[in-house]
Short mmCIF file of C-alpha atoms and ligand atoms in Angstrom, two decimals:
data_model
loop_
_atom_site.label_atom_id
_atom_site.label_comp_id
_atom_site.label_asym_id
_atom_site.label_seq_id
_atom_site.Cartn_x
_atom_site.Cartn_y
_atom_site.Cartn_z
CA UNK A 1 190.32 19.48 -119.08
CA UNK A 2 194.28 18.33 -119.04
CA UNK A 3 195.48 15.18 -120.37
CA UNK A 4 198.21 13.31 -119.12
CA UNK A 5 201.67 14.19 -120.11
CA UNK A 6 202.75 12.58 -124.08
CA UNK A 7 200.21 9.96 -125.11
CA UNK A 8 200.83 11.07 -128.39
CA UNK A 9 201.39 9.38 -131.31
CA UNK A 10 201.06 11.74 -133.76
CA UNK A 11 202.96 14.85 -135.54
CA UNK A 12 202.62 17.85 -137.72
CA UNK A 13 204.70 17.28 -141.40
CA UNK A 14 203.11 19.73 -143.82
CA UNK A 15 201.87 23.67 -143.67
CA UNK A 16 200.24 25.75 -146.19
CA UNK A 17 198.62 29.15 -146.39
CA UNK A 18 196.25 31.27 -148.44
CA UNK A 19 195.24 34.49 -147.94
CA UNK A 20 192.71 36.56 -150.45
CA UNK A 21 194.96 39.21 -152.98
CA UNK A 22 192.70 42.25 -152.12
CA UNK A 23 193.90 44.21 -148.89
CA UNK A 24 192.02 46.50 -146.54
CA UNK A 25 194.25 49.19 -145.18
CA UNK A 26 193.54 51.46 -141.83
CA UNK A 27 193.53 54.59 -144.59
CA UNK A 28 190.59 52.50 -146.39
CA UNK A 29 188.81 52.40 -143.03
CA UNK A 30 189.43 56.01 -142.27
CA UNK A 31 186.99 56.25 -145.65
CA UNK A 32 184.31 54.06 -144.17
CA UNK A 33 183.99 54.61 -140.47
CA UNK A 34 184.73 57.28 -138.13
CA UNK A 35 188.20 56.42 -136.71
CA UNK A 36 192.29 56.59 -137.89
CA UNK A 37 195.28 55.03 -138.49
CA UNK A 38 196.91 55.86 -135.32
CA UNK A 39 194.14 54.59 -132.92
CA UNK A 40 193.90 51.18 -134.74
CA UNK A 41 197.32 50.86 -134.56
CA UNK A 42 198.03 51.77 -130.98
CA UNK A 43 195.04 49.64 -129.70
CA UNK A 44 195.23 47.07 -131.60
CA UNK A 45 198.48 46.96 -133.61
CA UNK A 46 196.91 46.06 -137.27
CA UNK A 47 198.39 47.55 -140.03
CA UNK A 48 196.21 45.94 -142.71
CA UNK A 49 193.90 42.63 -143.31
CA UNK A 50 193.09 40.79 -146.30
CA UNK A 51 189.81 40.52 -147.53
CA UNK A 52 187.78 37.81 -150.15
CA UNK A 53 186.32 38.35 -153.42
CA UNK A 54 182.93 38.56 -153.64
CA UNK A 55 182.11 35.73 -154.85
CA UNK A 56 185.58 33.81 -153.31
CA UNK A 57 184.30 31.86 -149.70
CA UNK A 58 185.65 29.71 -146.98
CA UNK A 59 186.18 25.85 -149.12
CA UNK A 60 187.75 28.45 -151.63
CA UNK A 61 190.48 29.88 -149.23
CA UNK A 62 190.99 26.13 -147.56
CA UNK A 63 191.18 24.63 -150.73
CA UNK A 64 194.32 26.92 -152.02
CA UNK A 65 195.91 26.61 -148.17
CA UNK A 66 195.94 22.56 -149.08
CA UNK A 67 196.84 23.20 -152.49
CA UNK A 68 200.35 24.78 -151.15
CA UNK A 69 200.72 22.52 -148.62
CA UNK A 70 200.59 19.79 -150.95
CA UNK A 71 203.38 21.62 -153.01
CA UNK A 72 205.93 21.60 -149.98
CA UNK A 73 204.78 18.37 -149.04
CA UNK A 74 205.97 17.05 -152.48
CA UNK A 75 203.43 14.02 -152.57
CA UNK A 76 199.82 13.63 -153.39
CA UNK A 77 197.15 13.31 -150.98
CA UNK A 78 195.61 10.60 -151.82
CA UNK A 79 195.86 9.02 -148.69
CA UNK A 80 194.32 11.18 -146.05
CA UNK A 81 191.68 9.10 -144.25
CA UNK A 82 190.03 12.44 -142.56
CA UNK A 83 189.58 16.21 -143.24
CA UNK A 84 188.60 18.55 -140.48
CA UNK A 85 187.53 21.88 -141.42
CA UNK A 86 187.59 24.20 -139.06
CA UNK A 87 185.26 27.27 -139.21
CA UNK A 88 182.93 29.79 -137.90
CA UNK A 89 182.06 30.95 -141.78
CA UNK A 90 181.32 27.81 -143.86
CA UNK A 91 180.06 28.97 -147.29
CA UNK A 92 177.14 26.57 -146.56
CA UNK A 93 175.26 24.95 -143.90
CA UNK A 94 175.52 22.12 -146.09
CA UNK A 95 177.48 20.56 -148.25
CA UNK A 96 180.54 21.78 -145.78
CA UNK A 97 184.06 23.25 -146.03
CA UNK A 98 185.80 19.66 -145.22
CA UNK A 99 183.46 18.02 -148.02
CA UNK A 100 184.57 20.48 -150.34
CA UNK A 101 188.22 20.08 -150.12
CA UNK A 102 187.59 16.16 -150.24
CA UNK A 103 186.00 16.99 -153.73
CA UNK A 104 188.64 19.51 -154.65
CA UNK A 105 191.03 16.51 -154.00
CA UNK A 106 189.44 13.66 -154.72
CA UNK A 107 190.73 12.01 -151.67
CA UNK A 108 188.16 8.87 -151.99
CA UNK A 109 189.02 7.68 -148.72
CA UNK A 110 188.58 10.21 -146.16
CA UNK A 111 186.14 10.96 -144.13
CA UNK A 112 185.00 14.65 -143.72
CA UNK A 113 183.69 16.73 -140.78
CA UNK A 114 183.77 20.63 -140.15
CA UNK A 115 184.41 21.96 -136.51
CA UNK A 116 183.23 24.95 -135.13
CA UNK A 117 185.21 26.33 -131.60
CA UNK A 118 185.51 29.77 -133.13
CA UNK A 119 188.54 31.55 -132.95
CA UNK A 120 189.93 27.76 -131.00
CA UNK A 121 189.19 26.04 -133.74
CA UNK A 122 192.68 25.30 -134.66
CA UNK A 123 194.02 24.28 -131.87
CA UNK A 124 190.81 21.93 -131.09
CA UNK A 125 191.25 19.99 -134.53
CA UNK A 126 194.87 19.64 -133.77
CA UNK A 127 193.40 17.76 -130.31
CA UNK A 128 191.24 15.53 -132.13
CA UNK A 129 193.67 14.90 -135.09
CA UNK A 130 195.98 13.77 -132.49
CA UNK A 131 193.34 11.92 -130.06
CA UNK A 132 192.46 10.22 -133.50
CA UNK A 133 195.90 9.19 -134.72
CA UNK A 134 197.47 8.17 -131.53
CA UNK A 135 193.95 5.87 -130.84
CA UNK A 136 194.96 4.08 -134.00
CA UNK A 137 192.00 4.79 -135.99
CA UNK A 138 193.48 7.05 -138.25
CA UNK A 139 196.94 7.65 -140.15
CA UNK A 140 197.37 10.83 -142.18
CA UNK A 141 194.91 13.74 -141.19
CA UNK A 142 194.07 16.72 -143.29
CA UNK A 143 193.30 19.73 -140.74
CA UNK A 144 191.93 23.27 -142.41
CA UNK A 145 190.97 26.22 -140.93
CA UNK A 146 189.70 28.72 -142.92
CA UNK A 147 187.95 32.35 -142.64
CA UNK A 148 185.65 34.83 -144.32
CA UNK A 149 185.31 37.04 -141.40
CA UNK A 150 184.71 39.96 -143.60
CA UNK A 151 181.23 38.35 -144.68
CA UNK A 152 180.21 38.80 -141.16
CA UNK A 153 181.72 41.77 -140.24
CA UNK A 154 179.78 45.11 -140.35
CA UNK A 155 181.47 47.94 -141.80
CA UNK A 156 179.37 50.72 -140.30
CA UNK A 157 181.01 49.29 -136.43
CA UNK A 158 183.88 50.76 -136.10
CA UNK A 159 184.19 48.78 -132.66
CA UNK A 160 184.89 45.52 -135.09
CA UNK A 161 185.34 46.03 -138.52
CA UNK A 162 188.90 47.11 -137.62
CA UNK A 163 189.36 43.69 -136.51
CA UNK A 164 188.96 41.16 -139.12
CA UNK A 165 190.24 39.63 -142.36
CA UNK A 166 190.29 36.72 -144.03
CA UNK A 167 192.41 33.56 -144.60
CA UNK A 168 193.16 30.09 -144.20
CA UNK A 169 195.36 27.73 -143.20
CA UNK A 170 196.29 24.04 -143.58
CA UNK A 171 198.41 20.82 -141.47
CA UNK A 172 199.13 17.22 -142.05
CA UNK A 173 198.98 15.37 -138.86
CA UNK A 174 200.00 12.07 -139.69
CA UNK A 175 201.01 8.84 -137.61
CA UNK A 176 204.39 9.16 -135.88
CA UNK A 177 206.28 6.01 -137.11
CA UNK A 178 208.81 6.43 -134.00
CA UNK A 179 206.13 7.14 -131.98
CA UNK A 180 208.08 9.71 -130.43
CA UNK A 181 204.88 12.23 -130.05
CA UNK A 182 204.72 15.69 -131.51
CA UNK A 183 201.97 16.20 -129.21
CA UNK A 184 203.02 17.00 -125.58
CA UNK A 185 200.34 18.43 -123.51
CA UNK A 186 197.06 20.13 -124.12
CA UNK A 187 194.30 22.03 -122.12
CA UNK A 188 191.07 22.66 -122.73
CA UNK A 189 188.41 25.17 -121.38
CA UNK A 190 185.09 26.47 -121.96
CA UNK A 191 182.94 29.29 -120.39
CA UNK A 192 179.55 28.74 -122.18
CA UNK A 193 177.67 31.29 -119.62
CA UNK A 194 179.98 34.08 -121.35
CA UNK A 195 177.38 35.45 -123.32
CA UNK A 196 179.62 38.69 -124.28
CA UNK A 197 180.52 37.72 -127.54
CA UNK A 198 177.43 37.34 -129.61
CA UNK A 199 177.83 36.17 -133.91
CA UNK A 200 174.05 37.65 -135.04
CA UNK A 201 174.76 34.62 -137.90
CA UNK A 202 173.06 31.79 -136.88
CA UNK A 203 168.68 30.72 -137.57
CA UNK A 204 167.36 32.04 -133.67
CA UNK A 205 166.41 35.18 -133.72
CA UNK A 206 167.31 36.06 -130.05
CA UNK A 207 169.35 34.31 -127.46
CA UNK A 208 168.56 33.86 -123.34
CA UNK A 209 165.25 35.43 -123.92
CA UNK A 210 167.47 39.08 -125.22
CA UNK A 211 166.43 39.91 -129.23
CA UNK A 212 169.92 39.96 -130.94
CA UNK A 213 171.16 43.35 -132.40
CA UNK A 214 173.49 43.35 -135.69
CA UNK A 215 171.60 41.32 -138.37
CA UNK A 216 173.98 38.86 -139.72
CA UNK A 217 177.11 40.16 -138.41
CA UNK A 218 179.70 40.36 -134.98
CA UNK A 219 178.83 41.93 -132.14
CA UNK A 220 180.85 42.22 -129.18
CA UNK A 221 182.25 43.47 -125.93
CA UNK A 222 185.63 43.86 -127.23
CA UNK A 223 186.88 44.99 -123.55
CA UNK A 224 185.33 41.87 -122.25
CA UNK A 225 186.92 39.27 -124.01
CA UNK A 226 190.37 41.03 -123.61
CA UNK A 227 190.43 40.78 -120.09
CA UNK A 228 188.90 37.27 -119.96
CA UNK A 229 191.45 36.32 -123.02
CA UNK A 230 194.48 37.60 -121.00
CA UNK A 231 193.75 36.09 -117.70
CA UNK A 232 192.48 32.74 -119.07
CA UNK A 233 195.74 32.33 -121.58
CA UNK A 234 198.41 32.98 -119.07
CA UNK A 235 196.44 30.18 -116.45
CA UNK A 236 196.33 27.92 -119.30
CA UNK A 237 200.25 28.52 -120.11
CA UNK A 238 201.20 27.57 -117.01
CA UNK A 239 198.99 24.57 -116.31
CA UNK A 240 200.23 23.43 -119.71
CA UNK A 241 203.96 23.72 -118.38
CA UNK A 242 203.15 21.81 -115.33
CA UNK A 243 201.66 18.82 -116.98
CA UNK A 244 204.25 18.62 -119.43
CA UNK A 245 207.13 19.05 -116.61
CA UNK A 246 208.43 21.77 -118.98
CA UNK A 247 209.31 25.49 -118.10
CA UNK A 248 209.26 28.44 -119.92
CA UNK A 249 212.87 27.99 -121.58
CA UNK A 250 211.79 24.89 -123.14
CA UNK A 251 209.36 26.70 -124.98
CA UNK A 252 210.72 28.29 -128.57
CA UNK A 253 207.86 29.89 -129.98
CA UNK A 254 204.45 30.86 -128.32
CA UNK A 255 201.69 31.08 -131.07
CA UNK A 256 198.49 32.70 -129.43
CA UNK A 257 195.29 33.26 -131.67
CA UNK A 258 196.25 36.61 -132.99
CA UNK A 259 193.04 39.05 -131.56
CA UNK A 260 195.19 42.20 -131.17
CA UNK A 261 198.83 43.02 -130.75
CA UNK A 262 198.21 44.72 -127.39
CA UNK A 263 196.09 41.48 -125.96
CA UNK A 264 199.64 39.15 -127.22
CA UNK A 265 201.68 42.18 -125.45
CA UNK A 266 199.53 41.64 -122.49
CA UNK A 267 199.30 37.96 -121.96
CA UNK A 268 203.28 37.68 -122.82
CA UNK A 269 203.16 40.42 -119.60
CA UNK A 270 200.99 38.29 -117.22
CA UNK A 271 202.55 34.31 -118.49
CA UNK A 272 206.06 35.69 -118.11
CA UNK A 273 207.13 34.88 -121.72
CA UNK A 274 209.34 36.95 -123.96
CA UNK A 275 207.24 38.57 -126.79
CA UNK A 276 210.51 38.24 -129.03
CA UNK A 277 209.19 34.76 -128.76
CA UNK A 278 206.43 34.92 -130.15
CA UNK A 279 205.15 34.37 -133.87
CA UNK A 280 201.86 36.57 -134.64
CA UNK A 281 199.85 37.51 -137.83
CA UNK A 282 197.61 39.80 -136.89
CA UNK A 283 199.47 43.05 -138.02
CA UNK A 284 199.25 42.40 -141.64
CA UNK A 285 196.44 40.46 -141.67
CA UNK A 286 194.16 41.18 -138.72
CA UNK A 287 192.26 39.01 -136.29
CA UNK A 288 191.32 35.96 -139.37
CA UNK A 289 189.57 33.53 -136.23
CA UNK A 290 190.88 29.94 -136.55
CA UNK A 291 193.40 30.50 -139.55
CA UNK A 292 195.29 33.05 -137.83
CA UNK A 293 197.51 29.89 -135.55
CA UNK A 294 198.49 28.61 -139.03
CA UNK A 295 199.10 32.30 -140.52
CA UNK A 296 201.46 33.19 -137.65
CA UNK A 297 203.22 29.31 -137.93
CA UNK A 298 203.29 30.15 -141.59
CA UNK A 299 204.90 33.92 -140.63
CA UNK A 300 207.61 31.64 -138.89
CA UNK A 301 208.90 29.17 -141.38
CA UNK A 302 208.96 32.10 -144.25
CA UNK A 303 211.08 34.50 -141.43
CA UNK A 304 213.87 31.03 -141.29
CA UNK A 305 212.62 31.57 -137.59
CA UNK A 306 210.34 28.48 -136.76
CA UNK A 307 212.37 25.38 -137.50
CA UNK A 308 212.16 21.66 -137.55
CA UNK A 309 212.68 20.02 -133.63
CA UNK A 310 211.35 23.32 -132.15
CA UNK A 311 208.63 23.33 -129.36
CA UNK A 312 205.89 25.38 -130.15
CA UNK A 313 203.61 26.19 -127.34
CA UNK A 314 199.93 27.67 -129.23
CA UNK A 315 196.97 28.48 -127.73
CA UNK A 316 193.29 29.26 -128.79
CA UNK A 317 190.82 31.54 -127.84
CA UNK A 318 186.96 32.71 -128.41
CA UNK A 319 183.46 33.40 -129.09
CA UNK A 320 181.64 30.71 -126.43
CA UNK A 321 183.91 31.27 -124.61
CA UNK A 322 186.08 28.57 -125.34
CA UNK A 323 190.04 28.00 -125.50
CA UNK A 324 192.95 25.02 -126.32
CA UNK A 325 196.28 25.27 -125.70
CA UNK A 326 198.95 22.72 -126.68
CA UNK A 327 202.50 21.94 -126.69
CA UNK A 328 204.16 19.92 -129.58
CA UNK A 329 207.02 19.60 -131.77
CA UNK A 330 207.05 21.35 -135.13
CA UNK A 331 208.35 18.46 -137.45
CA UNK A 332 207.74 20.34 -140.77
CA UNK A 333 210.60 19.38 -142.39
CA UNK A 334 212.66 23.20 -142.90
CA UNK A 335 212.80 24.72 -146.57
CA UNK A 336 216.12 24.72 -147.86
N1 LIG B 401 188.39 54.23 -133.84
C1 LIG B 401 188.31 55.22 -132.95
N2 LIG B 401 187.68 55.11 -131.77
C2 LIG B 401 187.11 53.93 -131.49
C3 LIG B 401 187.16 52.85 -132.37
C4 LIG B 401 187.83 53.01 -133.60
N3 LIG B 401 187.94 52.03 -134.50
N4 LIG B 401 186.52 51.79 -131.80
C5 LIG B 401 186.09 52.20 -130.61
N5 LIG B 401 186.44 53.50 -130.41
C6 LIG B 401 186.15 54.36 -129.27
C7 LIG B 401 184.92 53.93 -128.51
O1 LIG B 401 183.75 54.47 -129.12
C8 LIG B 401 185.19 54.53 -127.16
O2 LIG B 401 184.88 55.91 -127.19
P1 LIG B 401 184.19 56.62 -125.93
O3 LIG B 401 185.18 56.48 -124.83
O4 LIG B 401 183.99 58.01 -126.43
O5 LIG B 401 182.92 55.86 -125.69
C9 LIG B 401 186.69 54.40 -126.99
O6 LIG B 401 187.22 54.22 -128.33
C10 LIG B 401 187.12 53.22 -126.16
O7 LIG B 401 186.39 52.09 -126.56
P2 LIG B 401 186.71 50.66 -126.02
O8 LIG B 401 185.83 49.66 -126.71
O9 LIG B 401 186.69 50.67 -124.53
O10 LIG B 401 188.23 50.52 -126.55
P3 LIG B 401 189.29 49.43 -126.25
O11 LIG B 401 190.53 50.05 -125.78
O12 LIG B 401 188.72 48.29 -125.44
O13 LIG B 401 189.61 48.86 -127.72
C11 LIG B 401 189.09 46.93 -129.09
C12 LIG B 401 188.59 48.25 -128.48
C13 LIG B 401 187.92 46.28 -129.84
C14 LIG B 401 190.22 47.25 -130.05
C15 LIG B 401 189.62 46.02 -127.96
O14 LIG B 401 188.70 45.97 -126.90
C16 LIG B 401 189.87 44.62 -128.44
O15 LIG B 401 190.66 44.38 -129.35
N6 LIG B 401 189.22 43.65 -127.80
C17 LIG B 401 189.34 42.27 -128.18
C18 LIG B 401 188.38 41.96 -129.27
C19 LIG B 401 188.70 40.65 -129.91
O16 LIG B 401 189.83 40.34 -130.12
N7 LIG B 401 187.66 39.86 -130.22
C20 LIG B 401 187.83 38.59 -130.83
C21 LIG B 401 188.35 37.65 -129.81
S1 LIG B 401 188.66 36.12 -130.53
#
């Protein structure tokens, strides 16, 4: 799905992270599984992930992400008229992560709804916050995206548990009043007959007729989705481009969902796009699902490197399959 070029009326002003204090190193995973510091780091380039509390979930990560943003934004949130979680590890079914946060804040008029397009999720609330401001029915948008991938992740797999850690991340979108549009371009795309990429998390006990292995935690074919995430990504980049009549030295940063170093490596390879350009966070922090957009923004302003006016190409990717890719302009005002 591509949308015509700049209907938007809507832009990002605020950012805020959280991730959990407690840190999983590769030498900790040497202790628990049968692998090493040097093949985690050549395959996949993490150094180290952050991991939640026991008793410390999703709503609790989101809620400190907003809690930060709120402190750059230097204003009260009073008036956000919708909060959309998004996550793949709610601490409930029900009540959810966005109805939590409302609580938290006490934002009596918003509306709350959680999202779930896995590791995509970020980049598919960003779509809707912007289909939803730029319609008019909405004017300041609270967007989350939060992860306790280490709840679901099995520590006796040493095929995944090198992957994951935990965070969140948090955005104002909020009506543009020059209506200049932050958003640019966006593409969406779904392979639903993937099937390689199986969360044992949800009530069936077996999907397509095949019983599910893993009880409660990831399983995948982590070769699978690197191909498919390389070749999808660098298609999407450059249909992106085209819409927006835009080529690759418009672009200033390039934010992918941050999987592995070596998949970023690759799809910089294959789209043609500097990796110098690109903000990640998946060295120190892992592969954290839909906060890990927000992580690597986050990764950007602290470095003085992502600034206000530049054009921030970021793209999604995940379990489904499913992916989002937009363009827009970062107007977070800069930290002085
Ligand atoms: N330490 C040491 N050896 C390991 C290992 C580990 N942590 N994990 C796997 N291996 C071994 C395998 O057992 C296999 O051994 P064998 O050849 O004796 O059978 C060998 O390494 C190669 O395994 P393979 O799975 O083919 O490795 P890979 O190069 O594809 O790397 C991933 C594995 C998981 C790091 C990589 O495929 C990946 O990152 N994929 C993307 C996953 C992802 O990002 N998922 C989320 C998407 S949103």
């Amino acid at each position: 799905m591509a949308t015509p070029k700049s209907l938007s009326k809507a832009r990002i002003t605020a950012l805020g992270t959280y991730v959990p204090d407690k840190i999983l190193t590769n030498e900790d995973l040497e202790r628990l599984v049968d692998t090493s510091d040097e093949w985690i780091v050549q395959r996949t380039g993490i150094k180290e992930r952050h991991i939640a509390a026991e008793d410390e979930f999703t709503s609790h990560l989101c809620i400190r992400a907003a809690e930060r943003l709120r402190e750059t934004y230097g204003a009260a949130l009073d008036d956000v008229d919708l909060i959309i979680a998004s996550t793949t590890t709610p601490d409930f079914s029900f009540p959810t992560v966005s109805c939590r946060v409302q609580q938290y804040f006490g934002m009596e008029r918003a509306g709350a709804i959680d999202l779930n397009a896995t590791c995509a999720g970020f980049a598919y609330a960003l779509h809707l916050a912007n289909g939803m401001i730029s319609s008019g029915l909405h004017r300041k948008i609270l967007v989350v995206a939060g992860e306790t991938m280490s709840k679901i992740t099995d520590y006796t797999d040493r095929s995944t548990c090198i992957l994951f850690g935990d965070g969140a991340g948090a955005v104002l979108v909020e009506a543009d009043p020059e209506l200049s549009g932050g958003f640019e371009s966006v593409i969406l795309g779904t392979n639903g007959a993937g099937g390689i990429h199986v969360y044992r998390t949800g009530l069936a006990e077996q999907m397509d007729g095949q019983p599910l292995e893993g009880k409660g935690k990831i399983v995948q074919n982590g070769r699978e989705v690197f191909k498919w995430a390389v070749r999808t990504v660098s298609a999407g980049i450059e249909q992106l481009l085209e819409q927006a009549e835009l080529t690759r030295e418009d672009i200033d940063w390039f934010v992918p969902h941050s999987a592995n170093l070596r998949m970023i490596e690759s799809i910089c390879e294959k789209a043609d796009l500097p990796l110098a350009k690109t903000l990640q966070s998946v060295q120190d922090m892992g592969n954290t699902s839909s906060a890990s957009i927000p992580l690597a923004l986050q990764a950007g302003v602290n470095s003085g490197r992502l600034k206000f006016g530049d054009r921030v190409l970021l793209y999604g990717f995940g379990s489904g399959l499913t992916h989002a890719g937009l363009l827009l302009r970062w107007d977070v005002p800069d930290l002085s």
